[in-house]
JSON list of C-alpha atoms in Angstrom, two decimals:
[
{"chain": "A", "resi": 1, "resn": "ASP", "atom": "CA", "xyz": [61.39, -61.97, 30.19]},
{"chain": "A", "resi": 2, "resn": "GLN", "atom": "CA", "xyz": [60.38, -63.16, 26.71]},
{"chain": "A", "resi": 3, "resn": "TRP", "atom": "CA", "xyz": [56.63, -63.21, 27.50]},
{"chain": "A", "resi": 4, "resn": "ARG", "atom": "CA", "xyz": [56.49, -59.72, 28.98]},
{"chain": "A", "resi": 5, "resn": "ASP", "atom": "CA", "xyz": [55.39, -58.02, 25.74]},
{"chain": "A", "resi": 6, "resn": "TRP", "atom": "CA", "xyz": [53.00, -60.78, 24.69]},
{"chain": "A", "resi": 7, "resn": "GLY", "atom": "CA", "xyz": [49.93, -58.57, 25.16]},
{"chain": "A", "resi": 8, "resn": "GLU", "atom": "CA", "xyz": [51.21, -56.05, 22.60]},
{"chain": "A", "resi": 9, "resn": "PHE", "atom": "CA", "xyz": [50.61, -58.37, 19.67]},
{"chain": "A", "resi": 10, "resn": "GLU", "atom": "CA", "xyz": [47.31, -58.07, 17.89]},
{"chain": "A", "resi": 11, "resn": "ASP", "atom": "CA", "xyz": [45.68, -60.74, 15.78]},
{"chain": "A", "resi": 12, "resn": "GLU", "atom": "CA", "xyz": [46.27, -59.66, 12.19]},
{"chain": "A", "resi": 13, "resn": "GLU", "atom": "CA", "xyz": [43.11, -61.41, 11.01]},
{"chain": "A", "resi": 14, "resn": "ASP", "atom": "CA", "xyz": [40.63, -59.35, 13.04]},
{"chain": "A", "resi": 15, "resn": "GLY", "atom": "CA", "xyz": [37.39, -58.94, 11.15]},
{"chain": "A", "resi": 16, "resn": "VAL", "atom": "CA", "xyz": [37.87, -62.15, 9.16]},
{"chain": "A", "resi": 17, "resn": "ASP", "atom": "CA", "xyz": [35.08, -64.73, 9.41]},
{"chain": "A", "resi": 18, "resn": "GLU", "atom": "CA", "xyz": [35.79, -67.61, 11.72]},
{"chain": "A", "resi": 19, "resn": "GLU", "atom": "CA", "xyz": [37.00, -70.84, 10.17]},
{"chain": "A", "resi": 20, "resn": "PRO", "atom": "CA", "xyz": [35.17, -74.06, 11.01]},
{"chain": "A", "resi": 21, "resn": "GLU", "atom": "CA", "xyz": [36.84, -76.21, 13.63]},
{"chain": "A", "resi": 22, "resn": "GLY", "atom": "CA", "xyz": [37.10, -79.96, 14.04]},
{"chain": "A", "resi": 23, "resn": "PRO", "atom": "CA", "xyz": [36.48, -82.53, 11.31]},
{"chain": "A", "resi": 24, "resn": "MET", "atom": "CA", "xyz": [34.35, -80.15, 9.23]},
{"chain": "A", "resi": 25, "resn": "SER", "atom": "CA", "xyz": [37.38, -77.87, 8.71]},
{"chain": "A", "resi": 26, "resn": "LEU", "atom": "CA", "xyz": [39.12, -80.78, 6.96]},
{"chain": "A", "resi": 27, "resn": "LEU", "atom": "CA", "xyz": [36.20, -81.00, 4.54]},
{"chain": "A", "resi": 28, "resn": "ASN", "atom": "CA", "xyz": [36.23, -77.25, 3.83]},
{"chain": "A", "resi": 29, "resn": "VAL", "atom": "CA", "xyz": [32.59, -77.03, 4.85]},
{"chain": "A", "resi": 30, "resn": "PRO", "atom": "CA", "xyz": [31.60, -73.47, 5.81]},
{"chain": "A", "resi": 31, "resn": "LEU", "atom": "CA", "xyz": [30.14, -72.63, 9.18]},
{"chain": "A", "resi": 32, "resn": "PRO", "atom": "CA", "xyz": [26.35, -72.99, 9.25]},
{"chain": "A", "resi": 33, "resn": "PRO", "atom": "CA", "xyz": [24.25, -69.84, 9.13]},
{"chain": "A", "resi": 34, "resn": "PRO", "atom": "CA", "xyz": [23.05, -68.52, 12.47]},
{"chain": "A", "resi": 35, "resn": "LEU", "atom": "CA", "xyz": [19.78, -69.94, 13.75]},
{"chain": "A", "resi": 36, "resn": "PRO", "atom": "CA", "xyz": [16.69, -67.84, 13.02]},
{"chain": "A", "resi": 37, "resn": "LYS", "atom": "CA", "xyz": [15.45, -65.80, 15.93]},
{"chain": "A", "resi": 38, "resn": "ALA", "atom": "CA", "xyz": [11.80, -65.57, 16.85]},
{"chain": "A", "resi": 39, "resn": "ALA", "atom": "CA", "xyz": [10.08, -63.10, 19.13]},
{"chain": "A", "resi": 40, "resn": "GLY", "atom": "CA", "xyz": [10.79, -63.43, 22.81]},
{"chain": "A", "resi": 41, "resn": "ASP", "atom": "CA", "xyz": [12.88, -66.47, 23.67]},
{"chain": "A", "resi": 42, "resn": "GLY", "atom": "CA", "xyz": [12.65, -67.92, 20.15]},
{"chain": "A", "resi": 43, "resn": "HIS", "atom": "CA", "xyz": [16.36, -68.67, 19.86]},
{"chain": "A", "resi": 44, "resn": "ARG", "atom": "CA", "xyz": [16.10, -71.12, 22.74]},
{"chain": "A", "resi": 45, "resn": "ILE", "atom": "CA", "xyz": [12.98, -72.70, 21.22]},
{"chain": "A", "resi": 46, "resn": "VAL", "atom": "CA", "xyz": [14.61, -73.18, 17.80]},
{"chain": "A", "resi": 47, "resn": "THR", "atom": "CA", "xyz": [17.70, -74.69, 19.43]},
{"chain": "A", "resi": 48, "resn": "GLU", "atom": "CA", "xyz": [15.59, -77.11, 21.47]},
{"chain": "A", "resi": 49, "resn": "LEU", "atom": "CA", "xyz": [13.61, -78.05, 18.37]},
{"chain": "A", "resi": 50, "resn": "LEU", "atom": "CA", "xyz": [16.77, -78.84, 16.39]},
{"chain": "A", "resi": 51, "resn": "CYS", "atom": "CA", "xyz": [18.16, -80.87, 19.29]},
{"chain": "A", "resi": 52, "resn": "LEU", "atom": "CA", "xyz": [14.96, -82.93, 19.39]},
{"chain": "A", "resi": 53, "resn": "ALA", "atom": "CA", "xyz": [15.04, -83.77, 15.69]},
{"chain": "A", "resi": 54, "resn": "PRO", "atom": "CA", "xyz": [14.88, -87.54, 15.10]},
{"chain": "A", "resi": 55, "resn": "ASP", "atom": "CA", "xyz": [18.17, -89.23, 14.19]},
{"chain": "A", "resi": 56, "resn": "TYR", "atom": "CA", "xyz": [16.74, -90.50, 10.90]},
{"chain": "A", "resi": 57, "resn": "TYR", "atom": "CA", "xyz": [16.58, -86.86, 9.66]},
{"chain": "A", "resi": 58, "resn": "ARG", "atom": "CA", "xyz": [20.23, -86.20, 10.48]},
{"chain": "A", "resi": 59, "resn": "CYS", "atom": "CA", "xyz": [23.34, -86.26, 8.31]},
{"chain": "A", "resi": 60, "resn": "ALA", "atom": "CA", "xyz": [25.63, -89.22, 8.99]},
{"chain": "A", "resi": 61, "resn": "ILE", "atom": "CA", "xyz": [28.68, -86.92, 8.84]},
{"chain": "A", "resi": 62, "resn": "ASP", "atom": "CA", "xyz": [27.84, -84.14, 11.28]},
{"chain": "A", "resi": 63, "resn": "SER", "atom": "CA", "xyz": [24.52, -85.25, 12.86]},
{"chain": "A", "resi": 64, "resn": "ARG", "atom": "CA", "xyz": [22.81, -82.01, 11.86]},
{"chain": "A", "resi": 65, "resn": "LEU", "atom": "CA", "xyz": [19.35, -81.89, 10.39]},
{"chain": "A", "resi": 66, "resn": "CYS", "atom": "CA", "xyz": [19.64, -82.42, 6.61]},
{"chain": "A", "resi": 67, "resn": "SER", "atom": "CA", "xyz": [18.72, -79.40, 4.51]},
{"chain": "A", "resi": 68, "resn": "LYS", "atom": "CA", "xyz": [19.21, -81.25, 1.20]},
{"chain": "A", "resi": 69, "resn": "PRO", "atom": "CA", "xyz": [19.03, -84.95, 2.05]},
{"chain": "A", "resi": 70, "resn": "VAL", "atom": "CA", "xyz": [20.71, -87.43, -0.29]},
{"chain": "A", "resi": 71, "resn": "ARG", "atom": "CA", "xyz": [21.23, -91.18, 0.02]},
{"chain": "A", "resi": 72, "resn": "THR", "atom": "CA", "xyz": [23.96, -93.55, -1.04]},
{"chain": "A", "resi": 73, "resn": "PRO", "atom": "CA", "xyz": [23.08, -96.78, -2.85]},
{"chain": "A", "resi": 74, "resn": "GLY", "atom": "CA", "xyz": [23.61, -98.45, 0.54]},
{"chain": "A", "resi": 75, "resn": "GLY", "atom": "CA", "xyz": [20.92, -96.25, 2.13]},
{"chain": "A", "resi": 76, "resn": "VAL", "atom": "CA", "xyz": [23.11, -93.91, 4.23]},
{"chain": "A", "resi": 77, "resn": "LEU", "atom": "CA", "xyz": [21.59, -90.42, 4.61]},
{"chain": "A", "resi": 78, "resn": "TYR", "atom": "CA", "xyz": [23.75, -87.32, 4.20]},
{"chain": "A", "resi": 79, "resn": "ASP", "atom": "CA", "xyz": [23.25, -83.63, 3.73]},
{"chain": "A", "resi": 80, "resn": "GLN", "atom": "CA", "xyz": [24.28, -82.98, 0.13]},
{"chain": "A", "resi": 81, "resn": "GLU", "atom": "CA", "xyz": [26.79, -80.24, 0.95]},
{"chain": "A", "resi": 82, "resn": "ASN", "atom": "CA", "xyz": [28.60, -82.40, 3.52]},
{"chain": "A", "resi": 83, "resn": "ILE", "atom": "CA", "xyz": [28.92, -85.54, 1.42]},
{"chain": "A", "resi": 84, "resn": "LEU", "atom": "CA", "xyz": [30.00, -83.61, -1.70]},
{"chain": "A", "resi": 85, "resn": "ALA", "atom": "CA", "xyz": [32.73, -81.92, 0.35]},
{"chain": "A", "resi": 86, "resn": "TRP", "atom": "CA", "xyz": [33.80, -85.35, 1.64]},
{"chain": "A", "resi": 87, "resn": "LEU", "atom": "CA", "xyz": [33.81, -86.87, -1.84]},
{"chain": "A", "resi": 88, "resn": "SER", "atom": "CA", "xyz": [35.93, -84.01, -3.18]},
{"chain": "A", "resi": 89, "resn": "TRP", "atom": "CA", "xyz": [38.95, -85.61, -1.52]},
{"chain": "A", "resi": 90, "resn": "ASN", "atom": "CA", "xyz": [37.88, -89.13, -0.57]},
{"chain": "A", "resi": 91, "resn": "LYS", "atom": "CA", "xyz": [36.09, -91.59, -2.84]},
{"chain": "A", "resi": 92, "resn": "VAL", "atom": "CA", "xyz": [34.49, -93.85, -0.24]},
{"chain": "A", "resi": 93, "resn": "CYS", "atom": "CA", "xyz": [31.41, -93.68, 1.97]},
{"chain": "A", "resi": 94, "resn": "PRO", "atom": "CA", "xyz": [32.51, -92.28, 5.35]},
{"chain": "A", "resi": 95, "resn": "VAL", "atom": "CA", "xyz": [30.19, -94.67, 7.19]},
{"chain": "A", "resi": 96, "resn": "ASN", "atom": "CA", "xyz": [30.89, -98.04, 5.59]},
{"chain": "A", "resi": 97, "resn": "GLY", "atom": "CA", "xyz": [34.05, -97.44, 3.53]},
{"chain": "A", "resi": 98, "resn": "GLU", "atom": "CA", "xyz": [32.48, -98.68, 0.28]},
{"chain": "A", "resi": 99, "resn": "PRO", "atom": "CA", "xyz": [33.48, -96.90, -2.96]},
{"chain": "A", "resi": 100, "resn": "LEU", "atom": "CA", "xyz": [31.19, -93.93, -3.64]},
{"chain": "A", "resi": 101, "resn": "THR", "atom": "CA", "xyz": [30.92, -91.17, -6.24]},
{"chain": "A", "resi": 102, "resn": "ALA", "atom": "CA", "xyz": [28.74, -88.06, -6.32]},
{"chain": "A", "resi": 103, "resn": "ALA", "atom": "CA", "xyz": [26.88, -89.50, -9.34]},
{"chain": "A", "resi": 104, "resn": "GLU", "atom": "CA", "xyz": [25.68, -92.40, -7.18]},
{"chain": "A", "resi": 105, "resn": "LEU", "atom": "CA", "xyz": [23.93, -90.12, -4.67]},
{"chain": "A", "resi": 106, "resn": "SER", "atom": "CA", "xyz": [20.19, -89.71, -5.03]},
{"chain": "A", "resi": 107, "resn": "GLU", "atom": "CA", "xyz": [17.98, -86.96, -3.66]},
{"chain": "A", "resi": 108, "resn": "ASP", "atom": "CA", "xyz": [15.69, -88.20, -0.92]},
{"chain": "A", "resi": 109, "resn": "SER", "atom": "CA", "xyz": [12.62, -86.05, -1.48]},
{"chain": "A", "resi": 110, "resn": "ASP", "atom": "CA", "xyz": [10.57, -88.20, 0.91]},
{"chain": "A", "resi": 111, "resn": "VAL", "atom": "CA", "xyz": [12.93, -87.34, 3.77]},
{"chain": "A", "resi": 112, "resn": "ALA", "atom": "CA", "xyz": [13.01, -83.66, 2.73]},
{"chain": "A", "resi": 113, "resn": "LEU", "atom": "CA", "xyz": [9.21, -83.57, 2.85]},
{"chain": "A", "resi": 114, "resn": "ALA", "atom": "CA", "xyz": [9.14, -85.45, 6.16]},
{"chain": "A", "resi": 115, "resn": "ILE", "atom": "CA", "xyz": [11.63, -83.00, 7.70]},
{"chain": "A", "resi": 116, "resn": "ALA", "atom": "CA", "xyz": [9.55, -80.04, 6.52]},
{"chain": "A", "resi": 117, "resn": "ARG", "atom": "CA", "xyz": [6.40, -81.65, 7.91]},
{"chain": "A", "resi": 118, "resn": "TRP", "atom": "CA", "xyz": [8.13, -82.44, 11.21]},
{"chain": "A", "resi": 119, "resn": "LEU", "atom": "CA", "xyz": [9.37, -78.84, 11.55]},
{"chain": "A", "resi": 120, "resn": "VAL", "atom": "CA", "xyz": [5.88, -77.46, 10.94]},
{"chain": "A", "resi": 121, "resn": "LEU", "atom": "CA", "xyz": [4.23, -79.83, 13.39]},
{"chain": "A", "resi": 122, "resn": "SER", "atom": "CA", "xyz": [6.92, -79.43, 16.05]},
{"chain": "A", "resi": 123, "resn": "GLY", "atom": "CA", "xyz": [7.37, -75.67, 15.80]}
]
């Protein structure tokens, strides 16, 4: 039987960091760092907090809370790392398909400050 010895094969890449899966792997975006842990059941609290974050603080590519928010001229909010990875191989806005370059992105310091404020008040 050809499958009999299947269990003898070991993964040759043991010990290698996991690769991102899904659409983010196409963008070569690394896996996010693990969530910070607090005393007690803090991991659950941090996870709940991030899940409750308002949509207007989230990246339009992966829906995660923006750590370095940037906007397109059309007003679409992205996390800088995600949109730069996208623009490295595609020269259009992933939301509306309009031409877009990295030079056209602008830091959104108001959103960055609002996210920081929201995290302090919610945590």
